[in-house]
Amino acid sequence: MSILVTGGAGYIGSHTCVEMLNAGYEIVIVDNFYNSCPESLNRIKELTGKDFKFYECDIRDREGLDKIFAENNIEAVIHFAGLKAVGESCAKPLEYYENNVGGTITLCEAMRDAGCKKIVFSSSATVYGENNVSPLKETMQIGGTTNPYGTTKYMIELILRDLWASDNEWSIALLRYFNPIGAHKSGRIGENPNGIPNNLMPYITQVAVGKLACLSVFGDDYDTPDGTGVRDYIHVVDLALGHVKAVEKVLADKGVDAYNLGTGIGYSVLDIVHAFEKACGKPLNYKIVDRRPGDLATCYSDPSKALEVLGWKAERGLDEMCEDSWRWQKNNPEGY
C-alpha cells in the first residue's frame, strides 16, 4: 500500500515526502513541475536512501490520474498540488479557481472511482479571513477571505465537507498551515521559488545571499509591538511531521476535521529580519514601504487541537528556522 503525494516535488511536499519515507511509508509522487523542480526528487532519495515511483502529471488530467490509481495500490492521498501566490491569484483568478478547485474535484472523482477515500488536504490559515481575532481556533467561522488563493482553499474545504456528508466512508483531514519557513537540516532541500519570491523568508535569504538588493517591509504602523505585521512562522519540518500524524489519523478513523498547524507564537517581520541577521552574521538591507492591501496586522494560531487529537506540536524555534533557511540558501544560491 502506498500514499499518493500530489505536488510532492514542491517546498512543503518534498519535506513531507522525506518524513513519510523516514516513517516507513511507501509513497508515489505526482507533480507537473509548474512551481517545482525535478532535482528535488533526487535529493529526497539522497536524504532517505529510499526510492519511490514518480509520475509527471497534472491533477486536472483525469486519464493520467486513473492510470496512477490503476497501477498502484493507493491507500490515501496527501494533496499539496495547487497554485499558491496571493498576488498572482488576484491577477489570474480564473486560473486559480480552475486549477485549485477544478483540480481537486478531478482528483476526488478519481479517488472515489478507485475506492480510495482517505485524503489529507493542504489548506491554509487564509480560510479564517479578516473577521476573526487571533489566536485562531478551528471552531471559528471560516470565510471572509481576502484574495482568490484563500477563497480556493475555503471552497475546497467546503467541497470536502460536503463530500464526507454525502458518503461517510471518507476520511478527511484539513490542515490549515500558518507560515512555513526553514529547510531540511542538511541544506539539501528548501524553498525554491520561481522568479521574485512572494513570501518573506525566501526574499530575506535572497537579499542575504546578494541575489536581491533590498527587502521591502510593508508597513510599520500596525497595532503590533514594533508596528510590523505579526505572523505565526512554523518550521517546514515540523509542518511535514504534522502530515505524517494526519495520515495516521485518516488511515485509522473516518470523518472530516480541520487542524491548525502553527506554533501559536506571533513574530513580527522585524523579529524575523533580526533573527536572520543573527543566523547569517551580517546586517540585512531593508526599507519600510506602504502597507499591502489585504494584509492583516496579526495572525497566529491556537494549535492545541492538533496536539490533543493528532499528538503533534511544533518543536523548532525561530533561531533554528532562520539557521536552516540560511544554510539552504548559502549552499544553493541559485536554488536547485
mmCIF file of C-alpha atoms in Angstrom:
data_model
loop_
_atom_site.group_PDB
_atom_site.id
_atom_site.type_symbol
_atom_site.label_atom_id
_atom_site.label_comp_id
_atom_site.label_asym_id
_atom_site.label_seq_id
_atom_site.Cartn_x
_atom_site.Cartn_y
_atom_site.Cartn_z
ATOM 1 C CA MET A 1 0.000 0.000 0.000
ATOM 2 C CA SER A 2 1.258 3.474 -0.894
ATOM 3 C CA ILE A 3 0.456 7.071 -0.064
ATOM 4 C CA LEU A 4 -0.022 9.282 -3.148
ATOM 5 C CA VAL A 5 1.526 12.733 -2.724
ATOM 6 C CA THR A 6 0.318 15.352 -5.226
ATOM 7 C CA GLY A 7 2.749 18.269 -5.583
ATOM 8 C CA GLY A 8 5.401 16.166 -3.849
ATOM 9 C CA ALA A 9 8.316 17.916 -5.582
ATOM 10 C CA GLY A 10 7.386 21.318 -4.102
ATOM 11 C CA TYR A 11 8.644 23.021 -0.952
ATOM 12 C CA ILE A 12 6.333 21.513 1.680
ATOM 13 C CA GLY A 13 5.718 18.400 -0.424
ATOM 14 C CA SER A 14 9.405 17.444 -0.669
ATOM 15 C CA HIS A 15 9.969 17.831 3.074
ATOM 16 C CA THR A 16 6.836 15.771 3.768
ATOM 17 C CA CYS A 17 7.996 13.026 1.394
ATOM 18 C CA VAL A 18 11.278 12.794 3.326
ATOM 19 C CA GLU A 19 9.421 12.439 6.641
ATOM 20 C CA MET A 20 6.907 9.947 5.209
ATOM 21 C CA LEU A 21 9.735 7.747 3.863
ATOM 22 C CA ASN A 22 11.605 8.063 7.168
ATOM 23 C CA ALA A 23 8.428 6.937 8.959
ATOM 24 C CA GLY A 24 8.354 3.763 6.844
ATOM 25 C CA TYR A 25 5.621 4.625 4.326
ATOM 26 C CA GLU A 26 5.804 3.820 0.638
ATOM 27 C CA ILE A 27 4.962 6.862 -1.476
ATOM 28 C CA VAL A 28 4.023 7.681 -5.062
ATOM 29 C CA ILE A 29 4.704 11.287 -6.099
ATOM 30 C CA VAL A 30 2.734 13.226 -8.720
ATOM 31 C CA ASP A 31 3.895 16.653 -9.898
ATOM 32 C CA ASN A 32 3.703 18.747 -13.082
ATOM 33 C CA PHE A 33 6.771 20.890 -12.182
ATOM 34 C CA TYR A 34 4.844 24.129 -12.680
ATOM 35 C CA ASN A 35 6.314 25.569 -9.500
ATOM 36 C CA SER A 36 8.823 22.884 -8.524
ATOM 37 C CA CYS A 37 11.983 21.218 -9.794
ATOM 38 C CA PRO A 38 12.825 17.605 -10.750
ATOM 39 C CA GLU A 39 16.100 17.829 -8.802
ATOM 40 C CA SER A 40 14.156 17.873 -5.515
ATOM 41 C CA LEU A 41 13.123 14.256 -6.238
ATOM 42 C CA ASN A 42 16.781 13.189 -6.483
ATOM 43 C CA ARG A 43 17.505 14.877 -3.185
ATOM 44 C CA ILE A 44 14.566 13.173 -1.433
ATOM 45 C CA LYS A 45 16.142 9.847 -2.480
ATOM 46 C CA GLU A 46 19.577 11.028 -1.379
ATOM 47 C CA LEU A 47 18.348 12.117 2.079
ATOM 48 C CA THR A 48 16.315 8.980 2.788
ATOM 49 C CA GLY A 49 18.222 6.300 0.882
ATOM 50 C CA LYS A 50 14.819 5.150 -0.409
ATOM 51 C CA ASP A 51 13.210 5.005 -3.846
ATOM 52 C CA PHE A 52 9.647 5.769 -4.912
ATOM 53 C CA LYS A 53 7.512 5.899 -8.029
ATOM 54 C CA PHE A 54 7.045 9.241 -9.758
ATOM 55 C CA TYR A 55 4.534 10.397 -12.372
ATOM 56 C CA GLU A 56 4.743 13.703 -14.204
ATOM 57 C CA CYS A 57 1.035 14.509 -14.315
ATOM 58 C CA ASP A 58 -1.329 17.419 -13.736
ATOM 59 C CA ILE A 59 -4.119 16.803 -11.208
ATOM 60 C CA ARG A 60 -6.606 18.089 -13.799
ATOM 61 C CA ASP A 61 -5.654 15.160 -16.097
ATOM 62 C CA ARG A 62 -8.304 12.560 -15.252
ATOM 63 C CA GLU A 63 -6.888 9.939 -17.604
ATOM 64 C CA GLY A 64 -3.428 10.358 -16.049
ATOM 65 C CA LEU A 65 -4.823 10.040 -12.530
ATOM 66 C CA ASP A 66 -6.841 6.937 -13.432
ATOM 67 C CA LYS A 67 -3.641 5.323 -14.743
ATOM 68 C CA ILE A 68 -1.819 6.099 -11.471
ATOM 69 C CA PHE A 69 -4.599 4.580 -9.348
ATOM 70 C CA ALA A 70 -4.801 1.537 -11.661
ATOM 71 C CA GLU A 71 -1.034 0.883 -11.479
ATOM 72 C CA ASN A 72 -0.628 1.382 -7.713
ATOM 73 C CA ASN A 73 -2.370 0.254 -4.555
ATOM 74 C CA ILE A 74 -3.042 3.754 -3.148
ATOM 75 C CA GLU A 75 -4.300 3.782 0.438
ATOM 76 C CA ALA A 76 -4.523 7.554 0.985
ATOM 77 C CA VAL A 77 -3.641 10.862 -0.678
ATOM 78 C CA ILE A 78 -1.763 13.891 0.637
ATOM 79 C CA HIS A 79 -2.897 16.726 -1.612
ATOM 80 C CA PHE A 80 -0.426 19.633 -1.962
ATOM 81 C CA ALA A 81 -0.757 20.374 -5.684
ATOM 82 C CA GLY A 82 -2.075 23.865 -6.380
ATOM 83 C CA LEU A 83 -1.194 27.423 -7.325
ATOM 84 C CA LYS A 84 -0.212 29.359 -4.217
ATOM 85 C CA ALA A 85 0.747 33.019 -4.796
ATOM 86 C CA VAL A 86 -1.671 35.512 -3.237
ATOM 87 C CA GLY A 87 -0.757 38.408 -5.564
ATOM 88 C CA GLU A 88 -0.883 36.262 -8.693
ATOM 89 C CA SER A 89 -4.289 34.924 -7.648
ATOM 90 C CA CYS A 90 -5.664 38.480 -7.723
ATOM 91 C CA ALA A 91 -4.313 38.951 -11.262
ATOM 92 C CA LYS A 92 -5.353 35.484 -12.506
ATOM 93 C CA PRO A 93 -8.430 34.416 -10.526
ATOM 94 C CA LEU A 94 -9.825 32.125 -13.231
ATOM 95 C CA GLU A 95 -6.565 30.148 -13.401
ATOM 96 C CA TYR A 96 -6.588 29.744 -9.615
ATOM 97 C CA TYR A 97 -10.202 28.561 -9.421
ATOM 98 C CA GLU A 98 -9.793 26.240 -12.393
ATOM 99 C CA ASN A 99 -6.515 24.729 -11.172
ATOM 100 C CA ASN A 100 -7.060 24.557 -7.412
ATOM 101 C CA VAL A 101 -10.794 23.899 -7.170
ATOM 102 C CA GLY A 102 -11.243 22.122 -10.511
ATOM 103 C CA GLY A 103 -8.103 20.037 -9.994
ATOM 104 C CA THR A 104 -9.200 18.932 -6.523
ATOM 105 C CA ILE A 105 -12.622 17.895 -7.838
ATOM 106 C CA THR A 106 -10.963 15.834 -10.596
ATOM 107 C CA LEU A 107 -8.636 14.234 -8.031
ATOM 108 C CA CYS A 108 -11.529 13.368 -5.694
ATOM 109 C CA GLU A 109 -13.530 11.858 -8.572
ATOM 110 C CA ALA A 110 -10.558 9.669 -9.493
ATOM 111 C CA MET A 111 -10.099 8.692 -5.836
ATOM 112 C CA ARG A 112 -13.783 7.833 -5.422
ATOM 113 C CA ASP A 113 -13.845 5.696 -8.562
ATOM 114 C CA ALA A 114 -10.663 3.886 -7.431
ATOM 115 C CA GLY A 115 -12.160 3.226 -3.979
ATOM 116 C CA CYS A 116 -9.549 5.386 -2.213
ATOM 117 C CA LYS A 117 -11.435 7.626 0.221
ATOM 118 C CA LYS A 118 -8.739 8.990 2.549
ATOM 119 C CA ILE A 119 -7.218 12.441 1.958
ATOM 120 C CA VAL A 120 -5.055 14.935 3.824
ATOM 121 C CA PHE A 121 -5.624 18.373 2.287
ATOM 122 C CA SER A 122 -3.121 21.221 2.287
ATOM 123 C CA SER A 123 -5.320 24.116 3.416
ATOM 124 C CA SER A 124 -4.281 27.483 4.823
ATOM 125 C CA ALA A 125 -4.827 29.921 7.667
ATOM 126 C CA THR A 126 -6.168 32.273 4.967
ATOM 127 C CA VAL A 127 -9.543 30.485 5.310
ATOM 128 C CA TYR A 128 -10.091 32.357 8.600
ATOM 129 C CA GLY A 129 -10.423 35.585 6.589
ATOM 130 C CA GLU A 130 -10.169 39.031 8.116
ATOM 131 C CA ASN A 131 -13.042 38.826 10.596
ATOM 132 C CA ASN A 132 -11.538 36.511 13.231
ATOM 133 C CA VAL A 133 -9.231 37.654 16.036
ATOM 134 C CA SER A 134 -6.024 35.727 16.838
ATOM 135 C CA PRO A 135 -5.306 33.239 18.263
ATOM 136 C CA LEU A 136 -7.268 31.494 15.526
ATOM 137 C CA LYS A 137 -9.186 28.358 16.522
ATOM 138 C CA GLU A 138 -10.754 25.651 14.372
ATOM 139 C CA THR A 139 -14.156 26.373 15.986
ATOM 140 C CA MET A 140 -14.260 29.845 14.382
ATOM 141 C CA GLN A 141 -16.399 30.515 11.344
ATOM 142 C CA ILE A 142 -14.318 30.491 8.173
ATOM 143 C CA GLY A 143 -14.747 32.596 5.042
ATOM 144 C CA GLY A 144 -14.365 36.332 4.564
ATOM 145 C CA THR A 145 -11.205 35.537 2.569
ATOM 146 C CA THR A 146 -9.305 38.489 1.105
ATOM 147 C CA ASN A 147 -7.942 37.001 -2.158
ATOM 148 C CA PRO A 148 -8.770 34.283 -4.704
ATOM 149 C CA TYR A 149 -5.985 31.987 -3.425
ATOM 150 C CA GLY A 150 -7.539 31.964 0.067
ATOM 151 C CA THR A 151 -11.003 31.558 -1.413
ATOM 152 C CA THR A 152 -9.911 28.435 -3.327
ATOM 153 C CA LYS A 153 -8.739 26.877 -0.043
ATOM 154 C CA TYR A 154 -12.031 27.850 1.627
ATOM 155 C CA MET A 155 -14.081 26.418 -1.262
ATOM 156 C CA ILE A 156 -12.126 23.156 -1.252
ATOM 157 C CA GLU A 157 -12.699 22.748 2.500
ATOM 158 C CA LEU A 158 -16.458 23.177 1.871
ATOM 159 C CA ILE A 159 -16.368 20.704 -1.039
ATOM 160 C CA LEU A 160 -14.546 18.088 1.060
ATOM 161 C CA ARG A 161 -17.017 18.513 3.941
ATOM 162 C CA ASP A 162 -19.921 18.099 1.505
ATOM 163 C CA LEU A 163 -18.211 15.027 0.059
ATOM 164 C CA TRP A 164 -17.995 13.433 3.507
ATOM 165 C CA ALA A 165 -21.633 14.375 4.274
ATOM 166 C CA SER A 166 -22.678 12.551 1.093
ATOM 167 C CA ASP A 167 -20.545 9.476 1.849
ATOM 168 C CA ASN A 168 -19.386 8.783 5.402
ATOM 169 C CA GLU A 169 -16.808 6.273 4.167
ATOM 170 C CA TRP A 170 -14.460 9.202 3.512
ATOM 171 C CA SER A 171 -11.757 10.174 5.967
ATOM 172 C CA ILE A 172 -10.526 13.754 5.515
ATOM 173 C CA ALA A 173 -8.007 15.922 7.386
ATOM 174 C CA LEU A 174 -7.950 19.646 6.547
ATOM 175 C CA LEU A 175 -4.570 21.055 7.598
ATOM 176 C CA ARG A 176 -4.565 24.832 7.993
ATOM 177 C CA TYR A 177 -0.959 25.976 7.648
ATOM 178 C CA PHE A 178 0.329 29.186 9.088
ATOM 179 C CA ASN A 179 3.667 30.491 7.670
ATOM 180 C CA PRO A 180 6.126 27.725 6.778
ATOM 181 C CA ILE A 181 9.811 28.704 6.693
ATOM 182 C CA GLY A 182 13.106 26.895 7.231
ATOM 183 C CA ALA A 183 14.581 23.962 5.344
ATOM 184 C CA HIS A 184 15.895 20.458 5.892
ATOM 185 C CA LYS A 185 18.821 20.416 8.333
ATOM 186 C CA SER A 186 21.119 19.028 5.607
ATOM 187 C CA GLY A 187 20.717 22.140 3.448
ATOM 188 C CA ARG A 188 19.866 19.833 0.519
ATOM 189 C CA ILE A 189 16.172 20.725 0.093
ATOM 190 C CA GLY A 190 14.414 24.029 0.771
ATOM 191 C CA GLU A 191 12.168 26.714 -0.662
ATOM 192 C CA ASN A 192 12.953 27.368 -4.316
ATOM 193 C CA PRO A 193 10.507 29.970 -5.709
ATOM 194 C CA ASN A 194 10.330 30.787 -9.412
ATOM 195 C CA GLY A 195 11.268 34.413 -10.085
ATOM 196 C CA ILE A 196 10.872 37.061 -7.372
ATOM 197 C CA PRO A 197 9.698 35.378 -4.138
ATOM 198 C CA ASN A 198 6.197 36.130 -2.831
ATOM 199 C CA ASN A 199 6.947 35.123 0.749
ATOM 200 C CA LEU A 200 9.077 36.842 3.378
ATOM 201 C CA MET A 201 11.717 34.217 4.152
ATOM 202 C CA PRO A 202 12.893 33.369 0.611
ATOM 203 C CA TYR A 203 13.044 37.112 -0.073
ATOM 204 C CA ILE A 204 15.204 37.624 3.033
ATOM 205 C CA THR A 205 17.506 34.732 2.106
ATOM 206 C CA GLN A 206 17.964 36.071 -1.427
ATOM 207 C CA VAL A 207 18.858 39.522 -0.048
ATOM 208 C CA ALA A 208 21.343 37.866 2.329
ATOM 209 C CA VAL A 209 22.998 35.917 -0.490
ATOM 210 C CA GLY A 210 23.175 39.014 -2.730
ATOM 211 C CA LYS A 211 20.617 37.839 -5.290
ATOM 212 C CA LEU A 212 18.195 40.665 -4.390
ATOM 213 C CA ALA A 213 19.235 44.167 -3.311
ATOM 214 C CA CYS A 214 16.753 45.125 -0.602
ATOM 215 C CA LEU A 215 13.825 43.749 1.401
ATOM 216 C CA SER A 216 10.642 45.821 1.429
ATOM 217 C CA VAL A 217 8.812 45.718 4.770
ATOM 218 C CA PHE A 218 5.164 46.502 4.060
ATOM 219 C CA GLY A 219 4.027 48.915 6.776
ATOM 220 C CA ASP A 220 5.389 49.782 10.223
ATOM 221 C CA ASP A 221 2.219 51.415 11.580
ATOM 222 C CA TYR A 222 0.183 48.335 12.530
ATOM 223 C CA ASP A 223 -1.094 47.902 16.088
ATOM 224 C CA THR A 224 1.718 45.460 16.947
ATOM 225 C CA PRO A 225 4.754 45.705 19.291
ATOM 226 C CA ASP A 226 7.055 47.172 16.598
ATOM 227 C CA GLY A 227 4.441 48.286 14.039
ATOM 228 C CA THR A 228 5.197 45.500 11.530
ATOM 229 C CA GLY A 229 2.854 42.609 10.739
ATOM 230 C CA VAL A 230 2.835 39.651 13.131
ATOM 231 C CA ARG A 231 2.588 36.075 11.841
ATOM 232 C CA ASP A 232 2.892 32.520 13.109
ATOM 233 C CA TYR A 233 6.017 31.076 11.463
ATOM 234 C CA ILE A 234 6.467 27.303 11.555
ATOM 235 C CA HIS A 235 9.483 25.205 10.589
ATOM 236 C CA VAL A 236 8.726 23.245 7.415
ATOM 237 C CA VAL A 237 9.999 20.011 9.007
ATOM 238 C CA ASP A 238 7.531 20.427 11.889
ATOM 239 C CA LEU A 239 4.840 21.012 9.271
ATOM 240 C CA ALA A 240 5.919 17.873 7.390
ATOM 241 C CA LEU A 241 5.718 15.811 10.587
ATOM 242 C CA GLY A 242 2.170 17.124 11.031
ATOM 243 C CA HIS A 243 1.271 15.420 7.755
ATOM 244 C CA VAL A 244 2.688 12.109 8.969
ATOM 245 C CA LYS A 245 0.390 12.374 12.011
ATOM 246 C CA ALA A 246 -2.570 13.377 9.818
ATOM 247 C CA VAL A 247 -2.006 10.336 7.571
ATOM 248 C CA GLU A 248 -2.078 8.110 10.674
ATOM 249 C CA LYS A 249 -5.379 9.745 11.606
ATOM 250 C CA VAL A 250 -7.123 9.306 8.235
ATOM 251 C CA LEU A 251 -5.926 5.702 7.973
ATOM 252 C CA ALA A 252 -7.390 4.938 11.425
ATOM 253 C CA ASP A 253 -10.671 6.898 11.506
ATOM 254 C CA LYS A 254 -13.450 8.016 9.198
ATOM 255 C CA GLY A 255 -14.773 11.590 9.362
ATOM 256 C CA VAL A 256 -13.712 15.107 8.414
ATOM 257 C CA ASP A 257 -11.908 17.586 10.646
ATOM 258 C CA ALA A 258 -9.662 20.657 10.457
ATOM 259 C CA TYR A 259 -6.397 21.234 12.332
ATOM 260 C CA ASN A 260 -4.199 24.301 12.711
ATOM 261 C CA LEU A 261 -0.520 23.628 12.070
ATOM 262 C CA GLY A 262 1.341 26.511 13.703
ATOM 263 C CA THR A 263 3.427 27.282 16.768
ATOM 264 C CA GLY A 264 0.902 29.526 18.493
ATOM 265 C CA ILE A 265 3.557 32.266 18.689
ATOM 266 C CA GLY A 266 3.385 35.509 16.707
ATOM 267 C CA TYR A 267 6.637 37.003 15.369
ATOM 268 C CA SER A 268 6.816 40.389 13.641
ATOM 269 C CA VAL A 269 8.516 40.951 10.297
ATOM 270 C CA LEU A 270 11.358 42.751 12.082
ATOM 271 C CA ASP A 271 11.687 39.864 14.575
ATOM 272 C CA ILE A 272 12.330 37.603 11.578
ATOM 273 C CA VAL A 273 14.762 40.065 9.982
ATOM 274 C CA HIS A 274 16.817 40.386 13.190
ATOM 275 C CA ALA A 275 16.805 36.633 13.874
ATOM 276 C CA PHE A 276 18.011 36.054 10.325
ATOM 277 C CA GLU A 277 20.770 38.667 10.702
ATOM 278 C CA LYS A 278 21.959 36.662 13.713
ATOM 279 C CA ALA A 279 21.860 33.405 11.712
ATOM 280 C CA CYS A 280 23.799 34.748 8.712
ATOM 281 C CA GLY A 281 26.141 37.011 10.708
ATOM 282 C CA LYS A 282 25.534 40.219 8.759
ATOM 283 C CA PRO A 283 23.027 43.087 8.566
ATOM 284 C CA LEU A 284 20.216 42.877 6.002
ATOM 285 C CA ASN A 285 19.332 45.765 3.728
ATOM 286 C CA TYR A 286 15.641 46.561 4.239
ATOM 287 C CA LYS A 287 13.312 49.546 3.874
ATOM 288 C CA ILE A 288 9.843 50.357 5.184
ATOM 289 C CA VAL A 289 7.261 50.877 2.436
ATOM 290 C CA ASP A 290 3.470 51.294 2.338
ATOM 291 C CA ARG A 291 1.167 48.562 3.594
ATOM 292 C CA ARG A 292 -0.074 45.993 1.103
ATOM 293 C CA PRO A 293 -3.844 45.887 0.568
ATOM 294 C CA GLY A 294 -5.465 42.902 2.297
ATOM 295 C CA ASP A 295 -2.660 42.351 4.825
ATOM 296 C CA LEU A 296 -3.767 41.787 8.413
ATOM 297 C CA ALA A 297 -1.902 43.238 11.402
ATOM 298 C CA THR A 298 -1.781 39.995 13.379
ATOM 299 C CA CYS A 299 -2.369 36.337 12.534
ATOM 300 C CA TYR A 300 -1.338 33.401 14.711
ATOM 301 C CA SER A 301 -2.767 30.038 15.696
ATOM 302 C CA ASP A 302 -4.108 28.172 18.641
ATOM 303 C CA PRO A 303 -2.520 24.787 17.786
ATOM 304 C CA SER A 304 -3.864 22.897 20.813
ATOM 305 C CA LYS A 305 -6.316 20.725 18.836
ATOM 306 C CA ALA A 306 -3.509 19.200 16.739
ATOM 307 C CA LEU A 307 -1.724 18.239 19.954
ATOM 308 C CA GLU A 308 -4.861 16.817 21.526
ATOM 309 C CA VAL A 309 -6.173 14.868 18.508
ATOM 310 C CA LEU A 310 -3.115 14.160 16.333
ATOM 311 C CA GLY A 311 -0.438 14.115 19.041
ATOM 312 C CA TRP A 312 1.520 16.757 17.109
ATOM 313 C CA LYS A 313 3.147 20.011 18.091
ATOM 314 C CA ALA A 314 5.836 22.251 16.604
ATOM 315 C CA GLU A 315 9.233 21.678 18.251
ATOM 316 C CA ARG A 316 11.590 24.026 16.352
ATOM 317 C CA GLY A 317 12.106 27.680 17.318
ATOM 318 C CA LEU A 318 12.760 30.846 15.333
ATOM 319 C CA ASP A 319 16.571 30.663 15.532
ATOM 320 C CA GLU A 320 16.557 27.163 14.061
ATOM 321 C CA MET A 321 14.120 28.216 11.311
ATOM 322 C CA CYS A 322 16.469 31.049 10.289
ATOM 323 C CA GLU A 323 19.658 28.973 10.547
ATOM 324 C CA ASP A 324 18.194 26.229 8.363
ATOM 325 C CA SER A 325 16.835 28.718 5.791
ATOM 326 C CA TRP A 326 20.267 30.346 5.579
ATOM 327 C CA ARG A 327 22.103 27.007 5.229
ATOM 328 C CA TRP A 328 19.835 26.038 2.315
ATOM 329 C CA GLN A 329 20.240 29.371 0.511
ATOM 330 C CA LYS A 330 24.004 29.626 1.142
ATOM 331 C CA ASN A 331 24.586 26.093 -0.180
ATOM 332 C CA ASN A 332 22.182 26.588 -3.123
ATOM 333 C CA PRO A 333 22.408 30.286 -4.087
ATOM 334 C CA GLU A 334 20.600 29.639 -7.384
ATOM 335 C CA GLY A 335 18.182 27.076 -5.930
ATOM 336 C CA TYR A 336 18.159 23.549 -7.348
#
